[in-house]
XYZ file of C-alpha atoms in Angstrom:
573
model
C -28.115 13.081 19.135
C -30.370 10.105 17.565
C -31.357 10.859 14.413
C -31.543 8.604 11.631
C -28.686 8.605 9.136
C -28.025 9.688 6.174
C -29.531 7.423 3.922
C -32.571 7.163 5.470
C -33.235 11.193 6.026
C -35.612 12.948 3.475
C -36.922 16.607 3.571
C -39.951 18.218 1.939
C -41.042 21.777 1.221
C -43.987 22.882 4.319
C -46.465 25.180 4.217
C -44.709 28.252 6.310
C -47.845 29.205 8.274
C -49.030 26.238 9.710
C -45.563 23.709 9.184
C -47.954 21.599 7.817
C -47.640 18.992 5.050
C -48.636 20.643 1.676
C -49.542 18.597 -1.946
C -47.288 19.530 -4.701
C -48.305 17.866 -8.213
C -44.726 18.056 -8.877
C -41.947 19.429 -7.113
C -38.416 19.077 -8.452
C -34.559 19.823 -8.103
C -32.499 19.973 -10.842
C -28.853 20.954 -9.903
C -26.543 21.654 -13.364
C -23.399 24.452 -13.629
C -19.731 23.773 -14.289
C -17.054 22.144 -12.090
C -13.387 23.633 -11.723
C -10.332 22.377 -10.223
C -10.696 25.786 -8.107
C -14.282 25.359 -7.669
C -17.937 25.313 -9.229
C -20.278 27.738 -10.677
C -23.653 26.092 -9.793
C -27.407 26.961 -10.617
C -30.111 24.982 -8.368
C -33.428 24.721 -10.200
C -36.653 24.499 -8.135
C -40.160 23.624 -9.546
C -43.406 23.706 -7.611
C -46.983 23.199 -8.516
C -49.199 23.223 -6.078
C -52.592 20.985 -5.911
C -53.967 22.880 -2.471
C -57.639 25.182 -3.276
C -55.922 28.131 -1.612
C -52.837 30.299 -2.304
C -49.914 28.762 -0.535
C -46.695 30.334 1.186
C -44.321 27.503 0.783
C -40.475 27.727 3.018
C -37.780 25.126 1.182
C -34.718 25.005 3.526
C -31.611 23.411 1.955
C -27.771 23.800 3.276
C -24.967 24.906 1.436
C -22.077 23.102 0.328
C -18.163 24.554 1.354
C -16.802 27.479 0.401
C -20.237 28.659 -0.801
C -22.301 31.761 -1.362
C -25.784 32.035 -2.636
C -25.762 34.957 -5.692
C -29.185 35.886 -7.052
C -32.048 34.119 -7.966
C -35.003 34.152 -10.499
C -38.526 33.197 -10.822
C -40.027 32.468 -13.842
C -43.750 31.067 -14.259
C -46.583 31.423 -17.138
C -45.885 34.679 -18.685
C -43.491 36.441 -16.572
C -39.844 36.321 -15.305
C -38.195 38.062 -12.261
C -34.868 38.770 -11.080
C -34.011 38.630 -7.463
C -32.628 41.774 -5.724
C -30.042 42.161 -2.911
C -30.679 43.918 -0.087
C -30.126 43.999 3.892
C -32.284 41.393 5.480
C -34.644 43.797 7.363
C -35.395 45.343 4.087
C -35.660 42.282 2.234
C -38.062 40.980 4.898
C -40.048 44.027 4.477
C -40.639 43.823 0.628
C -41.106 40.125 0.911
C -44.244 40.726 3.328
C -45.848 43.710 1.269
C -45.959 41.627 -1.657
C -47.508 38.758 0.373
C -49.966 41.571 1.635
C -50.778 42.511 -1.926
C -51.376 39.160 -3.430
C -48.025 39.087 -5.574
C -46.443 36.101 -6.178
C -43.214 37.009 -4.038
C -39.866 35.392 -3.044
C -37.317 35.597 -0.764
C -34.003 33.572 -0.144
C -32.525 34.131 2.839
C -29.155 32.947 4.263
C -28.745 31.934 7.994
C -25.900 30.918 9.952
C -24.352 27.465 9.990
C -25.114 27.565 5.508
C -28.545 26.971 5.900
C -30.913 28.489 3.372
C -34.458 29.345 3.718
C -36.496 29.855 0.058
C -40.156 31.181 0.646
C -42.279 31.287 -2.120
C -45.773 33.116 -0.986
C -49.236 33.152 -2.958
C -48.412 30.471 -4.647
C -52.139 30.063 -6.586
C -53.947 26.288 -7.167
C -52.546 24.822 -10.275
C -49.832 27.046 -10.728
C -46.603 26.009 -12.068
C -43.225 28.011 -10.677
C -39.161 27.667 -11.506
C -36.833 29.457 -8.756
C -33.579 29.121 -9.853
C -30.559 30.082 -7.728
C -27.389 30.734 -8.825
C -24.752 29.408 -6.130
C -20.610 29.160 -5.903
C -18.994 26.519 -4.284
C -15.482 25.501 -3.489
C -14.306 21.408 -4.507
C -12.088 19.428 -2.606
C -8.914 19.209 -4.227
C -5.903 17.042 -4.652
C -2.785 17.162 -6.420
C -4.357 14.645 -8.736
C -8.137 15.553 -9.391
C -11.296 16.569 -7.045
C -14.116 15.758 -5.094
C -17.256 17.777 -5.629
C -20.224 17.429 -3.139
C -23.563 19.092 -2.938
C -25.981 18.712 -0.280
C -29.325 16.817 -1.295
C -30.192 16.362 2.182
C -29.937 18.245 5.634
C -28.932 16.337 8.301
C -30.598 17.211 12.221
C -27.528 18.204 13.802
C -26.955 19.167 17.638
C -27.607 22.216 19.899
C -28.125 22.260 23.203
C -30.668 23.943 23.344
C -32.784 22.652 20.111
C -36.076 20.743 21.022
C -36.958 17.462 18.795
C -40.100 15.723 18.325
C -41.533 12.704 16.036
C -45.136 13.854 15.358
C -45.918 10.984 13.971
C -43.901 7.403 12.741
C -41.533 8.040 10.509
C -41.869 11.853 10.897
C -40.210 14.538 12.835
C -39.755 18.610 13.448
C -36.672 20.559 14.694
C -36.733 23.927 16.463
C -34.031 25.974 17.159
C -33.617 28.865 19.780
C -34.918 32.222 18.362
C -32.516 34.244 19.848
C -29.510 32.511 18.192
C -31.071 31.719 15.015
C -33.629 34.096 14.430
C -36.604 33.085 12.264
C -35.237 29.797 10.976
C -37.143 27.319 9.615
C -36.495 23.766 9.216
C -37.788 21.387 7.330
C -39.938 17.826 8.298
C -37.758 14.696 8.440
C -38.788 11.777 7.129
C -37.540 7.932 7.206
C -38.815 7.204 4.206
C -38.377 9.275 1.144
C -40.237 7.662 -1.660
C -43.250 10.517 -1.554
C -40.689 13.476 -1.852
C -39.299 15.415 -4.549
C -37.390 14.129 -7.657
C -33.692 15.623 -7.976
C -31.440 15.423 -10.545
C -27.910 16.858 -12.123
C -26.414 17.608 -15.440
C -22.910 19.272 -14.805
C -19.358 19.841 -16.514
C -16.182 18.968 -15.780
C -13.284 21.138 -17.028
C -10.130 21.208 -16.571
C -7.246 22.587 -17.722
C -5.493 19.034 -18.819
C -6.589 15.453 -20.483
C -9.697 14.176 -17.183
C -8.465 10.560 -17.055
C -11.655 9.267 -15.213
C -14.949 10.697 -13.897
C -17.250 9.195 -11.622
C -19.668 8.988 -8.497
C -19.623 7.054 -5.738
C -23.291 8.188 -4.739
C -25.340 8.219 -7.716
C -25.623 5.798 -11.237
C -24.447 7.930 -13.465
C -23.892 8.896 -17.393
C -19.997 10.354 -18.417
C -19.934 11.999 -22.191
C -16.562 12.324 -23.090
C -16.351 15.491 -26.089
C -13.271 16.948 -25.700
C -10.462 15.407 -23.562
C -10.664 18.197 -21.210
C -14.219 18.146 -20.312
C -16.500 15.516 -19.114
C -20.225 15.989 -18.831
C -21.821 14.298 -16.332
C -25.875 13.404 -15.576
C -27.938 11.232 -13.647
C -28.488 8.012 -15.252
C -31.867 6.916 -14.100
C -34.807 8.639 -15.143
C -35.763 10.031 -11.695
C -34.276 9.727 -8.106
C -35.506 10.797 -4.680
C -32.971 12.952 -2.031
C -32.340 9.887 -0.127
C -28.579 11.246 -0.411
C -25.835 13.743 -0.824
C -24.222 13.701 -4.681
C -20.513 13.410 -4.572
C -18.561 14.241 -8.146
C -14.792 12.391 -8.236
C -12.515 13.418 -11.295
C -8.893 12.564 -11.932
C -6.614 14.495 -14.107
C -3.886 12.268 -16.626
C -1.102 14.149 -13.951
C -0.976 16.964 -11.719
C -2.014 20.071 -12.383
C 0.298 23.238 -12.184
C -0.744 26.418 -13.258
C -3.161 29.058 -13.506
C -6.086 29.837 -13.953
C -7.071 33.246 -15.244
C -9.325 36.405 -17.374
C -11.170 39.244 -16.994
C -14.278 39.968 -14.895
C -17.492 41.735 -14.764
C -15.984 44.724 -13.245
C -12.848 45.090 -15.948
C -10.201 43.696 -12.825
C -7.612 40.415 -14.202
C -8.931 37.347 -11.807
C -6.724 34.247 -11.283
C -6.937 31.159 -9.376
C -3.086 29.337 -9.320
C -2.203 25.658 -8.219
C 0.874 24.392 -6.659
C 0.946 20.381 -6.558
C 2.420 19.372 -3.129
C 5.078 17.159 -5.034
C 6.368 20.870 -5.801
C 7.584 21.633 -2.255
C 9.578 18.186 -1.915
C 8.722 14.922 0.118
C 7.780 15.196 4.144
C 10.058 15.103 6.282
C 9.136 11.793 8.309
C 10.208 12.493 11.847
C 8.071 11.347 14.930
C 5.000 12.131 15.905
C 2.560 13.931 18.531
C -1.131 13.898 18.269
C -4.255 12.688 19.539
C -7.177 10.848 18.094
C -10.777 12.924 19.001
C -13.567 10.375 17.917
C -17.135 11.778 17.961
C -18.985 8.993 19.968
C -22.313 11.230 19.624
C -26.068 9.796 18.683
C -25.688 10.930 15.296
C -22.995 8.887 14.713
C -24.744 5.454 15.910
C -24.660 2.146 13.389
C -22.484 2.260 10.385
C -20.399 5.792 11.187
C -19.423 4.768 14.677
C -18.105 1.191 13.260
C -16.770 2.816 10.304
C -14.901 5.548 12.296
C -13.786 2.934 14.666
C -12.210 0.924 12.095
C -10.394 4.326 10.499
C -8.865 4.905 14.164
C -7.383 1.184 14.492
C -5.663 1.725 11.192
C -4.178 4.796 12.245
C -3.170 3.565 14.769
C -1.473 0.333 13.318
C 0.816 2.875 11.227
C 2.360 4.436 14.314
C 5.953 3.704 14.847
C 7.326 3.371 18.884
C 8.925 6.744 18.852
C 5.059 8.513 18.153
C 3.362 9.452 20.936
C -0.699 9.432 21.098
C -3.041 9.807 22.779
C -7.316 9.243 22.223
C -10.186 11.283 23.481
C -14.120 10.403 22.750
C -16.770 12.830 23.352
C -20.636 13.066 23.368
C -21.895 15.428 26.172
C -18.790 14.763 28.305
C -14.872 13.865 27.325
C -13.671 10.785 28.129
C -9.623 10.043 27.563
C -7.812 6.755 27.034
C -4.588 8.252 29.421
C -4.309 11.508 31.023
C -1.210 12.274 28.892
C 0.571 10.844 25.614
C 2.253 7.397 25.520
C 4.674 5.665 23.505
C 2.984 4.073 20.477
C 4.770 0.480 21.648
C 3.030 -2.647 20.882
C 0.975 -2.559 24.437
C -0.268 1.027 24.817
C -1.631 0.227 20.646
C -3.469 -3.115 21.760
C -4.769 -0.871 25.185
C -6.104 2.073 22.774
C -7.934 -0.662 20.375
C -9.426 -2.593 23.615
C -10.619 1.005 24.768
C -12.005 1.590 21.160
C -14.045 -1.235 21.442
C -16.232 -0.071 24.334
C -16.738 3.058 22.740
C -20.641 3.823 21.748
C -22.613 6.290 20.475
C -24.632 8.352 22.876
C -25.485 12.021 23.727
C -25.197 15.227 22.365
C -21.700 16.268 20.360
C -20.363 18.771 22.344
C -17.686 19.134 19.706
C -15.776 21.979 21.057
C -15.210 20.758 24.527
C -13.486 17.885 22.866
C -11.344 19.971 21.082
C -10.282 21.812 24.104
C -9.176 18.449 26.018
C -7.282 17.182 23.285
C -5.482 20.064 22.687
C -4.441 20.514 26.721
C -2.471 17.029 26.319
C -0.575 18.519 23.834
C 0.572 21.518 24.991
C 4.080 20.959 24.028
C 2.831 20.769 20.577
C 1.448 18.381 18.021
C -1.435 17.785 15.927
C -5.294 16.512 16.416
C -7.077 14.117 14.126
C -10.800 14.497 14.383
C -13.429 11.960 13.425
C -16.570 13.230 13.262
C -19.876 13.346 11.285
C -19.449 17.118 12.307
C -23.455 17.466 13.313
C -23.393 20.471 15.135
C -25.183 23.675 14.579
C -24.000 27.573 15.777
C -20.478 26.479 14.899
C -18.846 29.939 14.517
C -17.904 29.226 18.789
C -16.808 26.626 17.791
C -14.163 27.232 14.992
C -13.348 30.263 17.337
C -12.528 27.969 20.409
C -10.801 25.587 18.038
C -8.169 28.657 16.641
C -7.811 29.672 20.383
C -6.415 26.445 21.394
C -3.738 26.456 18.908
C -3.188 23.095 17.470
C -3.650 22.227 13.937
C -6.902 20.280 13.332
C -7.282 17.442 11.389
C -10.651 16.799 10.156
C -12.074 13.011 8.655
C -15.870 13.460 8.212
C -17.954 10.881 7.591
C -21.731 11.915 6.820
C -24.015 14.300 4.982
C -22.496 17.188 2.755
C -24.123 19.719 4.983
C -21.528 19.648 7.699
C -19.380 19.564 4.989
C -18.708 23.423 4.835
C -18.384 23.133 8.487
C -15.548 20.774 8.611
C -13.737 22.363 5.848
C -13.229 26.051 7.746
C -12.560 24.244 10.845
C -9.290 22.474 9.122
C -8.236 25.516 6.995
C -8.728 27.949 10.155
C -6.536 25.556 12.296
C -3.636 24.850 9.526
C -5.013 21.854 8.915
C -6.184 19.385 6.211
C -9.647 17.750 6.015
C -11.412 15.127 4.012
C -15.055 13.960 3.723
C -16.550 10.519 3.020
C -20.072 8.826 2.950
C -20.527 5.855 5.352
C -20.863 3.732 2.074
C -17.301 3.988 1.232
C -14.227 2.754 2.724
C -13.870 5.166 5.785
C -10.607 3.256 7.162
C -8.906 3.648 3.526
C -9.722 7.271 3.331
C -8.424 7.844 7.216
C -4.972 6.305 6.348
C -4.453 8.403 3.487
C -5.481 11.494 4.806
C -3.356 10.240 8.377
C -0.113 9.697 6.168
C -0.558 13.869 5.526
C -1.779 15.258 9.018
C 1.351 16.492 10.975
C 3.791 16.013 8.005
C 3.483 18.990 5.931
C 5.647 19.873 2.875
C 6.038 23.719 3.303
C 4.967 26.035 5.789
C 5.198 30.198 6.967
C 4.185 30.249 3.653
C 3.950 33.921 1.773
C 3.341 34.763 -1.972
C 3.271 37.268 -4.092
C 2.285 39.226 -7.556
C 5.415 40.390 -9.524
C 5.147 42.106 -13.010
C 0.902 42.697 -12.492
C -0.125 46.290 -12.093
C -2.304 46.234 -8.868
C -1.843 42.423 -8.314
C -2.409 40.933 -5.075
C -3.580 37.681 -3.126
C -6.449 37.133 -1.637
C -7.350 35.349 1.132
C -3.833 34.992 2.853
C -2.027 31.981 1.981
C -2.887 28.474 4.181
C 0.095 28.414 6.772
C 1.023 24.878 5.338
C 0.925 22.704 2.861
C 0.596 18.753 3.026
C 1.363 15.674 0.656
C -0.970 14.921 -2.291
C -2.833 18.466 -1.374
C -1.878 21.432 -3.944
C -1.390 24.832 -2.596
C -4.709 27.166 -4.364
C -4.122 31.076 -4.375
C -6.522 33.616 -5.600
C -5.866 36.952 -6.539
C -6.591 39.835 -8.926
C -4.718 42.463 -11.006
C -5.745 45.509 -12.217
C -6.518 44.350 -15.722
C -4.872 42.636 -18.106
C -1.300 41.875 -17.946
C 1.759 39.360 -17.990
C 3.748 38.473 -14.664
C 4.142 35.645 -12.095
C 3.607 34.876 -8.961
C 6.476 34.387 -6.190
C 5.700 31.765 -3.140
C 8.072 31.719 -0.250
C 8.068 28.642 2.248
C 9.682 27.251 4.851
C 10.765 23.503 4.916
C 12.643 23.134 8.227
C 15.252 25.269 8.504
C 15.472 25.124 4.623
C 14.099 28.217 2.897
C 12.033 27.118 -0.631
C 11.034 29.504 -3.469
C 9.173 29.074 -6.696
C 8.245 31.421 -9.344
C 4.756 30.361 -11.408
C 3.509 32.523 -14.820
C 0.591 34.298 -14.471
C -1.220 35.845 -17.882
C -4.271 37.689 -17.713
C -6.251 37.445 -20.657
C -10.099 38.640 -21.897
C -11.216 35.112 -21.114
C -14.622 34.974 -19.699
C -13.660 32.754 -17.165
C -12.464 35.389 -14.892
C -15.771 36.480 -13.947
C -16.129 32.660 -12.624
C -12.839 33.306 -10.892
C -14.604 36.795 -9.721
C -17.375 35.037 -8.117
C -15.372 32.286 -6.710
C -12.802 34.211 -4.983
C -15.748 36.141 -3.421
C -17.302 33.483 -1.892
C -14.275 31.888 -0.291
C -13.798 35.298 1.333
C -17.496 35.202 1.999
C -17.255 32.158 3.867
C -14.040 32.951 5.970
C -15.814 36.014 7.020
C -19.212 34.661 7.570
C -17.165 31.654 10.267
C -15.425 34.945 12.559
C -15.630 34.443 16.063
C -19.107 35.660 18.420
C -18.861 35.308 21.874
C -22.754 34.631 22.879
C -25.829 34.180 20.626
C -26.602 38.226 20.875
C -23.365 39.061 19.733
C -23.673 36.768 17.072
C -27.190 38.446 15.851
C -25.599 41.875 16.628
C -22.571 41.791 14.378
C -24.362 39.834 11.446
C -26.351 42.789 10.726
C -23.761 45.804 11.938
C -20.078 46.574 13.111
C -16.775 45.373 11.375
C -17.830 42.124 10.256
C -21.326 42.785 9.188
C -20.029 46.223 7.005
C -17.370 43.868 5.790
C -20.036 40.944 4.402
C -22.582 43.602 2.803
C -19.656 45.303 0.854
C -17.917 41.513 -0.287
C -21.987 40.700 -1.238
C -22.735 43.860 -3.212
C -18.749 43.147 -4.910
């Protein structure tokens, strides 16, 4: 779809009754917490003040980054303080609206699909000055070598077929979404130009458990104080800034990291989060190749992503040796394929595919999932795909469910906003494979040849681990099926309590069996209620993605049946 991009796209708070414009004195988001190599404990503050002459019911919608689960919230304002409560939506929804009834300042955050979050803050009163902070966990990208944390500033307009779109006025534009499928959603105004909206800001730690050799951002000026060699604290330089853009967090450790991370949480269990670097399971093995290139050629991905994804597939493709085979599929609406079946990466078929490349536009809608399914029926003999996408798609849990059914491991490069971020991330780990995101102001091609030099080589697969010595231990979620180069392997799991023991990993390497035992010591360290909350939310997220067949089914099993019982008793854990 045509939207603008990413750098242009700003969003603002709306009254909820009319969707209209409201005045806020001051409205702000401050984002601070603490940044893991297993993830980040995060707390999103909120302030409004509003300059209207009548109460106001104000809706804030705001995605969520990967691996992420809202907790609890709190209000605070002149003279009181309030704790959020968790409860089913229809009850939630009910309490919300008697409070509005009554007159009561009264809040409600509520989590719909695809990550998106919609705040409501009702009888707001003239002049009045209100904090909602939200406590949130999120999962990091990780490398053997360091991280990448990003968290969503912005929301990009993403597809659906059925979603109508309309610019009200210049520079200004609304997005509904079909009821039926997503309920009462509301999104939020888009605007070209962001100078009128909110301030944002961040002041968050680094820590790790060895020396952080550098910390920066490749998004926002920033300010690195340097305390203790294993912790970096890191704010926003400037005084103010506007949501113009997603933040993105990049730290590097002195080496790799092997360990684990562990301690105690709330509810007395041992909690610990353990790290394999790849370089542990041996180099890949470097044998030829079968895969295909699926390049999103979709409206969203007009101007600087389509070149920039263009660019990433030509390098790709210049690292092919004659005895790979490729082939290339671009989609919008419809899937269009460079040859019906692989060819011989020779010098000819690579100066055909770039000659092909260069007629490629953006157009249409990104029917992301019909892509998938051509790709993967050229390489039904096996193989991998390597996707490169802004990932701009909403209802997506059809989508990761088609992509599992067609059984290739998926490759994921996404260039964009953080928001499809979460998105791109299950559809890589549910498919076996790896994933990396980038902002069109970096080097897209540099970031596609390193995470190419990975897809479709792994290091260790079939693999299976183990607690030994821990009373009660287990693992949880399952391991990945593979692991590739310069990507560590990251298991949680819990214990009964304190204790001393390890933890056993099995692999496969060919027809080479590979084992490895790592220590594992629980301790009282308050860190394992982080862990606690962590581990929840990655299961949170895997279970939130399970497959729904229609729109109704979707709605149906949110709210009741196997998965919906599952997701109230992970959110009351």
């Amino acid at each position: 779809m045509a939207t603008a991009t990413e750098e242009q796209v700003g969003y603002a708070p709306r009254c909820a009754r009319s969707g209209q414009p409201i005045r806020l004195a001051m409205q702000r988001l401050w984002l601070t917490g603490r940044v893991l190599p297993v993830g980040a404990r995060l707390f999103v503050h909120h302030v409004f003040r509003s300059q209207e002459q009548n109460p106001l019911e104000v809706i804030y919608s705001f995605a969520l980054p990967r691996d992420a689960a809202l907790r609890r919230f709190q209000v605070r304002g002149e003279g009181f303080s309030v704790r959020s409560e968790l409860k089913a939506v229809e009850e939630a929804v009910r309490v919300y609206e008697e409070g509005l009834a009554r007159g009561h300042l009264t809040t409600l955050a509520r989590h719909y699909r695809d990550g998106i979050v919609n705040l409501t803050l009702g009888n707001l009163r003239p002049g009045e000055t209100v904090v909602v902070s939200l406590e949130l966990l999120a999962g990091v990208e990780i490398y053997d070598d360091g991280l990448r944390f990003r968290f969503p500033f912005t929301l990009a307009p993403c597809y659906h077929p059925q979603a109508r779109a309309v610019e009200s006025e210049p520079g200004t534009g609304e997005m509904e979404l079909p009821e039926e499928e997503f309920d009462d959603l509301i999104l939020p105004q888009w605007r070209t130009d962001s100078s009128s909206l909110h301030e944002v800001g961040f002041q968050l730690a680094v820590d790790a458990p060895l020396a952080i050799a550098e910390t920066w951002s490749p998004s926002h000026a920033v300010r690195v104080v340097r305390s203790d060699p294993k912790r970096a604290r890191v704010r926003l330089a400037p005084e103010r800034d506007v949501p113009d853009r997603d933040f993105v967090l990049d730290a590097r450790w002195s080496e790799s990291f092997e360990g684990a991370l562990a301690g105690l949480g709330s509810d007395g269990r041992g909690r610990f989060a353990a790290v394999v670097p790849s370089k542990r399971f041996g180099e890949p093995s470097f044998t030829s190749r079968r895969l295909v290139f699926l390049l999103d050629r979709s409206g969203s991905m007009s101007g600087q992503p389509m070149q920039q994804a263009k660019r990433a597939c030509e390098a790709c493709l210049a690292t092919l040796s004659p005895e790979d085979e490729f082939g290339i599929v671009v989609f919008d609406n419809v899937a269009e394929v460079f040859r019906d079946a692989l060819v011989k990466a020779d010098g000819e078929a690579r100066d055909a595919a770039r000659t092909f490349l260069a007629r490629v536009e953006a157009r249409g809608g990104t029917e992301l999932a019909a892509g998938i399914e051509r790709a993967a029926a050229m390489l039904s003999h096996g193989g991998d795909l390597f996707v490169i996408t802004d990932g701009q798609v909403y209802a997506t849990e059809p989508i990761l469910a088609r992509a599992r059914s067609a059984g290739v491991r998926v490759h994921c490069l996404g260039i964009g906003s953080a928001s499809q971020d979460r998105f791109l991330t299950l559809l890589a780990r549910q498919t076996g494979g790896v994933g990396r995101f980038v902002t069109p102001r970096e080097r897209v091609d540099a970031a596609a040849l390193e995470l190419f030099a990975a897809a479709g080589r792994p290091v260790a697969e079939q693999i299976e681990a183990r607690t030994e010595g821990l009373a009660g231990g287990r693992v949880a979620p399952e391991p990945p099926p593979a692991v590739f180069p310069g990507r560590p392997l990251v298991l949680f799991g819990d214990a009964d309590g304190p204790g001393r023991g390890s933890l056993r990993i099995i692999w496969q390497k060919g027809p080479e069996p590979g084992c490895l035992s790592l220590p594992v010591e629980i301790g009282t360290a308050k860190l394992g209620e982080t862990l606690r909350l962590l581990q929840g939310a990655r299961l949170i997220a895997d279970l939130e993605s399970q497959d729904v067949s229609d729109s109704e089914g979707w709605r149906e099993r949110r709210g009741a049946g196997r998965v919906g019982e599952a997701l109230r008793a992970l959110s009351e854990a």
